[in-house]
Amino acid sequence: MDVRPLLNLISPKLRVLPFVVLYITDGCNSRCITCDIWKLPRRNLNLSLAQQIADEFAALGGRAIFLSGGEAMQHPAWTEIASLFRTQGVSVHLITNGLLLRKQADAVITHFDSVTVSLDGANPSTYAAIRGVDAFELVTEGIKAISHHLPVTTRTTLQKQNFQEISAIITLGKSLGVAQVSFLAVDTSSHEAFGPRFAAEMIPLNLGVSAHTPDLDRADLTLLAQTLDDLERNHSADFASGLIAESPAKLRRLYDYFAALQGVGTFEPPRCNAPHISTVIEVDGAIRPCFFLPTGGHVAEGGLKAALNSTVMVGLRRAYQRGERPECSRCVCPLYRGARTLLRGG
C-alpha cells in the first residue's frame, strides 16, 4: 500500500503525483463562446518532452493521465503520446470536444481507458450556439461509435443558453449509451484557464448569440430552481444508478453559484484538494496547480518533481489551503479525493 499520497495532503510539497492533465496541443476545431484557445497560435507538445513527462510521471507514482488541449486529437502524434504513458502502466484518458471521435473511433478505443466528451446542448441549435460549430450530429455519432467499447462521460457546461436542457441531455446520454452525464457551471471569471473572454468581438454573431456573458440573470434563477426540482423528482433512478455523476445536493450548488454571481448570496469555496494530488501541464511544459491557478514551474527546468516543488508552486498550494486564493471561492471544477480513496488508488 502506497501511503505517499496521504503525505501530500499534510504538506505543501508533493512526494507523489497521482493525476495529471496534459495539454498536448493548443489547436482546437471548436469555436466556443466561453473560450479563446481556438483564437491562439497553434502549438503542439514536443514528443521528446512528452517522453520526459511520461518517464517522470511514472517515477512519481502516476496513476492516470488525462490528455486534453485545445483538442487533443488535433495533435498529429496523439496516439504515440498516449502509448508513451500506457507503456508505463499509467491509465490514459481523453478529454475531447468529440469532433474527431467518429473518424478516429478505432484508435480511441485502442489507446484510451475512458473518454470525456463536451456536450453543451441537447439539440443542434443549442450546441451550435455555444460551441460555435454545426457539429451536433457528428459528435453524437462519435459517442455512439465508442460508447459500447469504452466508458464515456458527457460533460455539459451549464450557462444561459442550455440550463433548461439538463433533463434532455440526460435522456440523450442514455440513448447514446454513455456511462455518465456530468454538469458544471460556466466559468466567467478566470483569466488563467481560458484567457480574456466575452468581449463582443469574440461572439460568433452569425450563430445568433447576443453579446452578453453566459451567466444566468435573476429571472433565470427561478427557472433553474424549478429545473433542479424537476430533475430530482423525475430522474431519481438516474441519480441512484450513478448515471448522473453529481448528487442532487451537488447540483444544487449550481444554483448557489449563479445566484452569487447575481449578488443573491455569497460564494462558498467547494471542497477541493486538487493541487495536492494533481497538476496541469501545458503544451510547453509549464505547470500549474489546477486549471484556475497561475503557472509556477516548468518541466524543462530540472524535471517534473523539481517543478512541482518550486517556490512558486509550494506557495500556491500553501495559499489555497489557507483560503487566500480568490479564484477558489468561484471554482466550478473542484477535485477532491479523501484518504481512503487515495489509498485504494482511486
CSV table of C-alpha atoms in Angstrom, one decimal:
chain,number,residue,atom,x,y,z
A,1,MET,CA,0.0,0.0,0.0
A,2,ASP,CA,1.4,3.3,-1.1
A,3,VAL,CA,0.9,5.9,1.7
A,4,ARG,CA,2.8,8.7,0.0
A,5,PRO,CA,-0.4,10.3,-1.4
A,6,LEU,CA,-1.5,10.8,2.2
A,7,LEU,CA,1.7,12.7,3.0
A,8,ASN,CA,0.9,15.0,0.1
A,9,LEU,CA,-2.2,16.1,2.0
A,10,ILE,CA,-0.3,17.4,5.0
A,11,SER,CA,2.5,19.3,3.3
A,12,PRO,CA,2.6,21.9,0.5
A,13,LYS,CA,5.4,19.8,-1.1
A,14,LEU,CA,4.4,16.8,-3.2
A,15,ARG,CA,6.1,13.4,-2.8
A,16,VAL,CA,4.0,11.7,-5.5
A,17,LEU,CA,1.7,12.8,-8.3
A,18,PRO,CA,-1.3,10.6,-8.8
A,19,PHE,CA,-3.1,12.5,-11.6
A,20,VAL,CA,-2.0,14.8,-14.4
A,21,VAL,CA,-4.0,16.8,-17.0
A,22,LEU,CA,-1.7,17.2,-20.0
A,23,TYR,CA,-2.4,19.7,-22.8
A,24,ILE,CA,-0.9,18.2,-25.9
A,25,THR,CA,-2.0,21.0,-28.3
A,26,ASP,CA,-3.4,24.5,-28.3
A,27,GLY,CA,-5.1,23.7,-31.6
A,28,CYS,CA,-8.9,23.4,-31.5
A,29,ASN,CA,-11.6,22.9,-34.1
A,30,SER,CA,-14.4,24.2,-31.9
A,31,ARG,CA,-15.2,27.9,-31.7
A,32,CYS,CA,-16.7,28.1,-28.2
A,33,ILE,CA,-18.1,31.4,-26.9
A,34,THR,CA,-16.6,30.8,-23.5
A,35,CYS,CA,-13.1,30.0,-24.5
A,36,ASP,CA,-10.5,31.8,-26.7
A,37,ILE,CA,-8.0,28.9,-27.1
A,38,TRP,CA,-9.1,28.5,-30.7
A,39,LYS,CA,-8.0,32.1,-31.5
A,40,LEU,CA,-4.4,31.5,-30.3
A,41,PRO,CA,-1.5,30.3,-32.5
A,42,ARG,CA,-1.3,26.5,-32.5
A,43,ARG,CA,1.4,24.8,-30.5
A,44,ASN,CA,1.9,21.1,-30.3
A,45,LEU,CA,3.6,19.2,-27.4
A,46,ASN,CA,7.1,18.0,-28.5
A,47,LEU,CA,7.4,14.2,-28.4
A,48,SER,CA,10.7,14.4,-26.5
A,49,LEU,CA,9.0,16.5,-23.8
A,50,ALA,CA,6.1,14.0,-23.8
A,51,GLN,CA,8.6,11.2,-23.2
A,52,GLN,CA,10.2,13.0,-20.4
A,53,ILE,CA,6.9,13.7,-18.7
A,54,ALA,CA,5.8,10.0,-19.1
A,55,ASP,CA,9.0,8.8,-17.6
A,56,GLU,CA,9.0,11.2,-14.6
A,57,PHE,CA,5.3,10.8,-14.0
A,58,ALA,CA,5.6,7.1,-13.7
A,59,ALA,CA,8.5,7.5,-11.3
A,60,LEU,CA,6.3,9.8,-9.2
A,61,GLY,CA,3.7,7.1,-8.7
A,62,GLY,CA,1.5,8.4,-11.5
A,63,ARG,CA,-1.9,6.7,-11.8
A,64,ALA,CA,-3.9,8.5,-14.5
A,65,ILE,CA,-3.1,10.9,-17.3
A,66,PHE,CA,-5.8,12.9,-19.0
A,67,LEU,CA,-4.9,14.2,-22.5
A,68,SER,CA,-6.5,17.5,-23.3
A,69,GLY,CA,-6.0,20.7,-25.3
A,70,GLY,CA,-7.3,22.5,-27.3
A,71,GLU,CA,-8.5,19.4,-28.9
A,72,ALA,CA,-6.1,16.6,-28.1
A,73,MET,CA,-6.9,14.6,-31.3
A,74,GLN,CA,-5.6,17.5,-33.4
A,75,HIS,CA,-2.1,16.7,-32.3
A,76,PRO,CA,-0.6,14.8,-35.3
A,77,ALA,CA,1.0,12.2,-32.9
A,78,TRP,CA,-1.6,11.8,-30.2
A,79,THR,CA,-1.6,8.1,-30.5
A,80,GLU,CA,2.2,8.0,-29.9
A,81,ILE,CA,1.8,10.2,-26.8
A,82,ALA,CA,-1.0,8.0,-25.4
A,83,SER,CA,1.2,5.0,-25.9
A,84,LEU,CA,4.1,6.6,-24.1
A,85,PHE,CA,2.0,6.6,-20.9
A,86,ARG,CA,0.3,3.3,-21.5
A,87,THR,CA,3.7,1.5,-21.7
A,88,GLN,CA,4.5,3.0,-18.2
A,89,GLY,CA,1.4,1.3,-16.8
A,90,VAL,CA,-0.5,4.5,-16.4
A,91,SER,CA,-4.2,4.6,-17.2
A,92,VAL,CA,-4.8,7.0,-20.1
A,93,HIS,CA,-7.9,9.1,-20.6
A,94,LEU,CA,-9.1,11.5,-23.2
A,95,ILE,CA,-10.9,14.9,-22.7
A,96,THR,CA,-12.3,15.9,-26.1
A,97,ASN,CA,-14.8,18.0,-27.9
A,98,GLY,CA,-15.8,14.9,-29.9
A,99,LEU,CA,-15.5,16.3,-33.4
A,100,LEU,CA,-13.0,13.6,-34.4
A,101,LEU,CA,-14.4,10.7,-32.5
A,102,ARG,CA,-16.3,9.1,-35.3
A,103,LYS,CA,-13.4,9.4,-37.7
A,104,GLN,CA,-10.8,8.0,-35.2
A,105,ALA,CA,-13.0,5.7,-33.2
A,106,ASP,CA,-10.8,2.6,-33.6
A,107,ALA,CA,-7.7,4.4,-32.5
A,108,VAL,CA,-9.5,6.0,-29.5
A,109,ILE,CA,-10.8,2.5,-28.4
A,110,THR,CA,-7.3,1.1,-28.6
A,111,HIS,CA,-5.4,3.9,-26.8
A,112,PHE,CA,-7.7,5.1,-24.0
A,113,ASP,CA,-9.3,3.8,-20.9
A,114,SER,CA,-12.2,6.3,-20.8
A,115,VAL,CA,-13.3,9.3,-22.7
A,116,THR,CA,-15.0,12.6,-21.6
A,117,VAL,CA,-16.9,14.5,-24.3
A,118,SER,CA,-18.1,18.0,-24.1
A,119,LEU,CA,-21.8,18.1,-24.9
A,120,ASP,CA,-23.3,21.5,-24.4
A,121,GLY,CA,-26.7,21.1,-25.9
A,122,ALA,CA,-29.4,18.5,-26.4
A,123,ASN,CA,-30.1,19.6,-30.0
A,124,PRO,CA,-28.2,21.0,-32.9
A,125,SER,CA,-29.2,24.6,-32.5
A,126,THR,CA,-28.2,24.9,-28.8
A,127,TYR,CA,-25.0,23.0,-29.5
A,128,ALA,CA,-24.0,25.3,-32.4
A,129,ALA,CA,-24.8,28.5,-30.4
A,130,ILE,CA,-22.5,27.5,-27.6
A,131,ARG,CA,-19.7,25.5,-29.4
A,132,GLY,CA,-19.6,27.7,-32.5
A,133,VAL,CA,-19.7,24.9,-35.0
A,134,ASP,CA,-22.6,22.9,-36.5
A,135,ALA,CA,-21.4,19.5,-35.3
A,136,PHE,CA,-24.1,18.1,-33.0
A,137,GLU,CA,-24.8,15.0,-35.2
A,138,LEU,CA,-21.1,14.4,-35.8
A,139,VAL,CA,-20.4,14.4,-32.0
A,140,THR,CA,-23.3,12.2,-31.1
A,141,GLU,CA,-22.4,9.7,-33.8
A,142,GLY,CA,-18.8,9.7,-32.5
A,143,ILE,CA,-20.1,8.9,-29.0
A,144,LYS,CA,-22.2,6.0,-30.2
A,145,ALA,CA,-19.2,4.7,-32.1
A,146,ILE,CA,-17.2,4.2,-28.9
A,147,SER,CA,-19.6,4.0,-26.0
A,148,HIS,CA,-20.0,0.2,-26.2
A,149,HIS,CA,-16.3,-0.2,-26.0
A,150,LEU,CA,-15.2,2.4,-23.5
A,151,PRO,CA,-16.7,4.3,-20.6
A,152,VAL,CA,-17.9,7.6,-22.0
A,153,THR,CA,-18.8,10.6,-19.8
A,154,THR,CA,-20.5,13.6,-21.3
A,155,ARG,CA,-19.7,16.9,-19.7
A,156,THR,CA,-22.1,19.8,-20.0
A,157,THR,CA,-21.0,23.4,-19.1
A,158,LEU,CA,-24.3,24.9,-17.9
A,159,GLN,CA,-25.0,28.5,-19.0
A,160,LYS,CA,-27.8,30.7,-20.1
A,161,GLN,CA,-28.3,29.0,-23.4
A,162,ASN,CA,-28.6,25.5,-22.1
A,163,PHE,CA,-29.6,25.3,-18.4
A,164,GLN,CA,-33.1,24.3,-19.2
A,165,GLU,CA,-31.9,21.3,-21.2
A,166,ILE,CA,-30.5,19.3,-18.4
A,167,SER,CA,-33.2,16.6,-18.5
A,168,ALA,CA,-33.0,16.4,-22.3
A,169,ILE,CA,-29.2,16.0,-22.1
A,170,ILE,CA,-29.6,13.1,-19.6
A,171,THR,CA,-32.1,11.4,-21.9
A,172,LEU,CA,-29.8,12.0,-24.9
A,173,GLY,CA,-26.8,10.5,-23.0
A,174,LYS,CA,-28.8,7.3,-22.2
A,175,SER,CA,-29.7,7.0,-25.8
A,176,LEU,CA,-26.1,7.2,-26.8
A,177,GLY,CA,-25.0,4.5,-24.3
A,178,VAL,CA,-22.8,6.7,-22.1
A,179,ALA,CA,-21.7,5.6,-18.7
A,180,GLN,CA,-22.3,9.0,-17.1
A,181,VAL,CA,-23.5,12.5,-17.7
A,182,SER,CA,-21.9,15.4,-15.7
A,183,PHE,CA,-22.7,19.0,-15.3
A,184,LEU,CA,-20.7,22.1,-14.1
A,185,ALA,CA,-21.3,25.8,-14.2
A,186,VAL,CA,-19.7,28.0,-16.8
A,187,ASP,CA,-16.7,29.9,-15.5
A,188,THR,CA,-16.9,33.6,-16.2
A,189,SER,CA,-14.1,34.9,-14.0
A,190,SER,CA,-10.8,33.0,-14.7
A,191,HIS,CA,-8.3,34.5,-17.0
A,192,GLU,CA,-5.8,31.7,-16.3
A,193,ALA,CA,-7.8,28.8,-17.7
A,194,PHE,CA,-9.3,30.4,-20.8
A,195,GLY,CA,-7.9,33.9,-21.2
A,196,PRO,CA,-9.8,37.1,-21.8
A,197,ARG,CA,-13.3,36.3,-23.0
A,198,PHE,CA,-16.8,37.6,-23.6
A,199,ALA,CA,-15.8,40.7,-25.5
A,200,ALA,CA,-18.4,41.5,-28.1
A,201,GLU,CA,-16.0,41.0,-31.0
A,202,MET,CA,-15.4,37.4,-29.8
A,203,ILE,CA,-19.0,36.3,-30.1
A,204,PRO,CA,-19.9,34.4,-33.3
A,205,LEU,CA,-22.8,36.6,-34.3
A,206,ASN,CA,-23.7,34.5,-37.3
A,207,LEU,CA,-24.9,31.9,-34.9
A,208,GLY,CA,-27.4,34.3,-33.4
A,209,VAL,CA,-25.7,34.7,-30.0
A,210,SER,CA,-26.1,38.1,-28.5
A,211,ALA,CA,-23.0,39.8,-27.0
A,212,HIS,CA,-23.6,39.1,-23.3
A,213,THR,CA,-21.9,36.8,-20.8
A,214,PRO,CA,-23.4,33.3,-20.4
A,215,ASP,CA,-24.3,34.0,-16.8
A,216,LEU,CA,-27.8,33.4,-15.7
A,217,ASP,CA,-29.8,36.5,-14.7
A,218,ARG,CA,-32.2,36.8,-11.8
A,219,ALA,CA,-35.2,35.7,-13.9
A,220,ASP,CA,-33.3,32.6,-15.0
A,221,LEU,CA,-32.6,31.7,-11.4
A,222,THR,CA,-36.3,30.9,-10.8
A,223,LEU,CA,-36.3,28.6,-13.8
A,224,LEU,CA,-33.1,26.9,-12.7
A,225,ALA,CA,-34.5,26.2,-9.3
A,226,GLN,CA,-37.6,24.6,-10.9
A,227,THR,CA,-35.4,22.7,-13.3
A,228,LEU,CA,-33.4,21.2,-10.4
A,229,ASP,CA,-36.6,20.3,-8.5
A,230,ASP,CA,-38.0,18.5,-11.6
A,231,LEU,CA,-34.6,16.8,-12.1
A,232,GLU,CA,-34.5,15.3,-8.6
A,233,ARG,CA,-38.1,14.1,-8.9
A,234,ASN,CA,-38.1,12.8,-12.5
A,235,HIS,CA,-34.6,11.3,-12.6
A,236,SER,CA,-34.3,9.7,-9.2
A,237,ALA,CA,-33.4,6.4,-10.8
A,238,ASP,CA,-30.6,8.0,-12.8
A,239,PHE,CA,-29.1,9.6,-9.6
A,240,ALA,CA,-29.3,6.2,-7.9
A,241,SER,CA,-27.7,4.3,-10.7
A,242,GLY,CA,-24.8,6.8,-10.9
A,243,LEU,CA,-25.7,7.8,-14.5
A,244,ILE,CA,-25.8,11.4,-13.3
A,245,ALA,CA,-22.3,12.0,-11.9
A,246,GLU,CA,-23.3,14.6,-9.4
A,247,SER,CA,-25.7,14.1,-6.5
A,248,PRO,CA,-28.8,16.3,-6.2
A,249,ALA,CA,-27.1,18.2,-3.4
A,250,LYS,CA,-24.1,18.9,-5.6
A,251,LEU,CA,-26.2,20.1,-8.5
A,252,ARG,CA,-28.0,22.5,-6.1
A,253,ARG,CA,-24.6,24.2,-5.7
A,254,LEU,CA,-25.1,25.3,-9.4
A,255,TYR,CA,-28.0,27.4,-8.3
A,256,ASP,CA,-25.9,28.9,-5.4
A,257,TYR,CA,-23.1,29.7,-7.8
A,258,PHE,CA,-25.2,31.5,-10.4
A,259,ALA,CA,-27.1,33.3,-7.6
A,260,ALA,CA,-23.9,34.5,-6.1
A,261,LEU,CA,-22.9,35.9,-9.5
A,262,GLN,CA,-26.1,38.0,-9.3
A,263,GLY,CA,-25.4,39.2,-5.8
A,264,VAL,CA,-28.0,36.8,-4.3
A,265,GLY,CA,-25.9,35.1,-1.7
A,266,THR,CA,-22.2,34.6,-1.4
A,267,PHE,CA,-19.7,32.2,-3.0
A,268,GLU,CA,-18.7,29.3,-0.9
A,269,PRO,CA,-15.4,27.6,-1.7
A,270,PRO,CA,-16.0,24.0,-2.8
A,271,ARG,CA,-14.2,21.1,-1.2
A,272,CYS,CA,-11.0,20.6,-3.2
A,273,ASN,CA,-7.5,19.2,-2.8
A,274,ALA,CA,-6.6,19.2,-6.5
A,275,PRO,CA,-3.3,21.0,-6.1
A,276,HIS,CA,-2.1,18.3,-3.6
A,277,ILE,CA,-2.9,15.3,-5.8
A,278,SER,CA,-2.7,16.5,-9.4
A,279,THR,CA,-1.2,19.1,-11.7
A,280,VAL,CA,-1.9,20.6,-15.1
A,281,ILE,CA,0.9,20.6,-17.6
A,282,GLU,CA,0.7,22.9,-20.5
A,283,VAL,CA,1.9,22.3,-24.1
A,284,ASP,CA,5.2,24.0,-23.5
A,285,GLY,CA,5.9,22.2,-20.2
A,286,ALA,CA,4.8,24.9,-17.9
A,287,ILE,CA,2.8,23.6,-14.9
A,288,ARG,CA,0.0,24.9,-12.7
A,289,PRO,CA,-1.6,23.5,-9.5
A,290,CYS,CA,-5.0,23.3,-11.2
A,291,PHE,CA,-6.9,24.8,-14.2
A,292,PHE,CA,-7.5,28.1,-12.5
A,293,LEU,CA,-4.3,28.9,-10.6
A,294,PRO,CA,-1.3,30.5,-12.2
A,295,THR,CA,1.7,28.7,-13.6
A,296,GLY,CA,4.5,28.2,-11.1
A,297,GLY,CA,7.2,25.9,-12.7
A,298,HIS,CA,8.4,24.3,-15.8
A,299,VAL,CA,9.3,20.7,-16.5
A,300,ALA,CA,12.3,21.7,-18.6
A,301,GLU,CA,13.8,23.4,-15.5
A,302,GLY,CA,15.1,20.5,-13.5
A,303,GLY,CA,12.4,18.0,-14.3
A,304,LEU,CA,8.8,17.4,-13.2
A,305,LYS,CA,9.4,16.8,-9.5
A,306,ALA,CA,11.5,20.0,-9.2
A,307,ALA,CA,8.8,22.0,-11.0
A,308,LEU,CA,6.1,20.6,-8.7
A,309,ASN,CA,8.0,21.7,-5.7
A,310,SER,CA,9.3,25.1,-7.0
A,311,THR,CA,9.0,28.0,-4.6
A,312,VAL,CA,6.0,29.4,-6.5
A,313,MET,CA,4.1,26.1,-6.6
A,314,VAL,CA,4.7,25.4,-2.9
A,315,GLY,CA,3.5,29.0,-2.2
A,316,LEU,CA,0.4,28.5,-4.3
A,317,ARG,CA,-0.5,25.3,-2.5
A,318,ARG,CA,0.0,26.9,0.8
A,319,ALA,CA,-2.1,29.9,-0.2
A,320,TYR,CA,-5.1,27.9,-1.5
A,321,GLN,CA,-5.1,25.8,1.7
A,322,ARG,CA,-5.3,28.9,3.8
A,323,GLY,CA,-8.2,30.3,1.7
A,324,GLU,CA,-6.0,33.1,0.3
A,325,ARG,CA,-6.7,32.5,-3.4
A,326,PRO,CA,-9.8,34.3,-4.5
A,327,GLU,CA,-10.2,32.0,-7.5
A,328,CYS,CA,-11.0,29.1,-5.2
A,329,SER,CA,-14.3,30.6,-4.0
A,330,ARG,CA,-15.6,30.7,-7.5
A,331,CYS,CA,-14.2,27.4,-8.7
A,332,VAL,CA,-16.6,25.5,-11.0
A,333,CYS,CA,-14.5,22.3,-11.3
A,334,PRO,CA,-13.1,21.2,-8.0
A,335,LEU,CA,-11.4,17.9,-7.4
A,336,TYR,CA,-11.4,16.1,-4.1
A,337,ARG,CA,-10.0,12.7,-3.1
A,338,GLY,CA,-10.1,11.6,0.5
A,339,ALA,CA,-7.5,9.5,2.3
A,340,ARG,CA,-9.4,6.2,1.8
A,341,THR,CA,-9.8,6.8,-1.9
A,342,LEU,CA,-6.2,7.7,-2.4
A,343,LEU,CA,-5.1,4.5,-0.5
A,344,ARG,CA,-7.3,2.4,-2.7
A,345,GLY,CA,-5.7,4.0,-5.8
A,346,GLY,CA,-8.9,5.9,-6.8
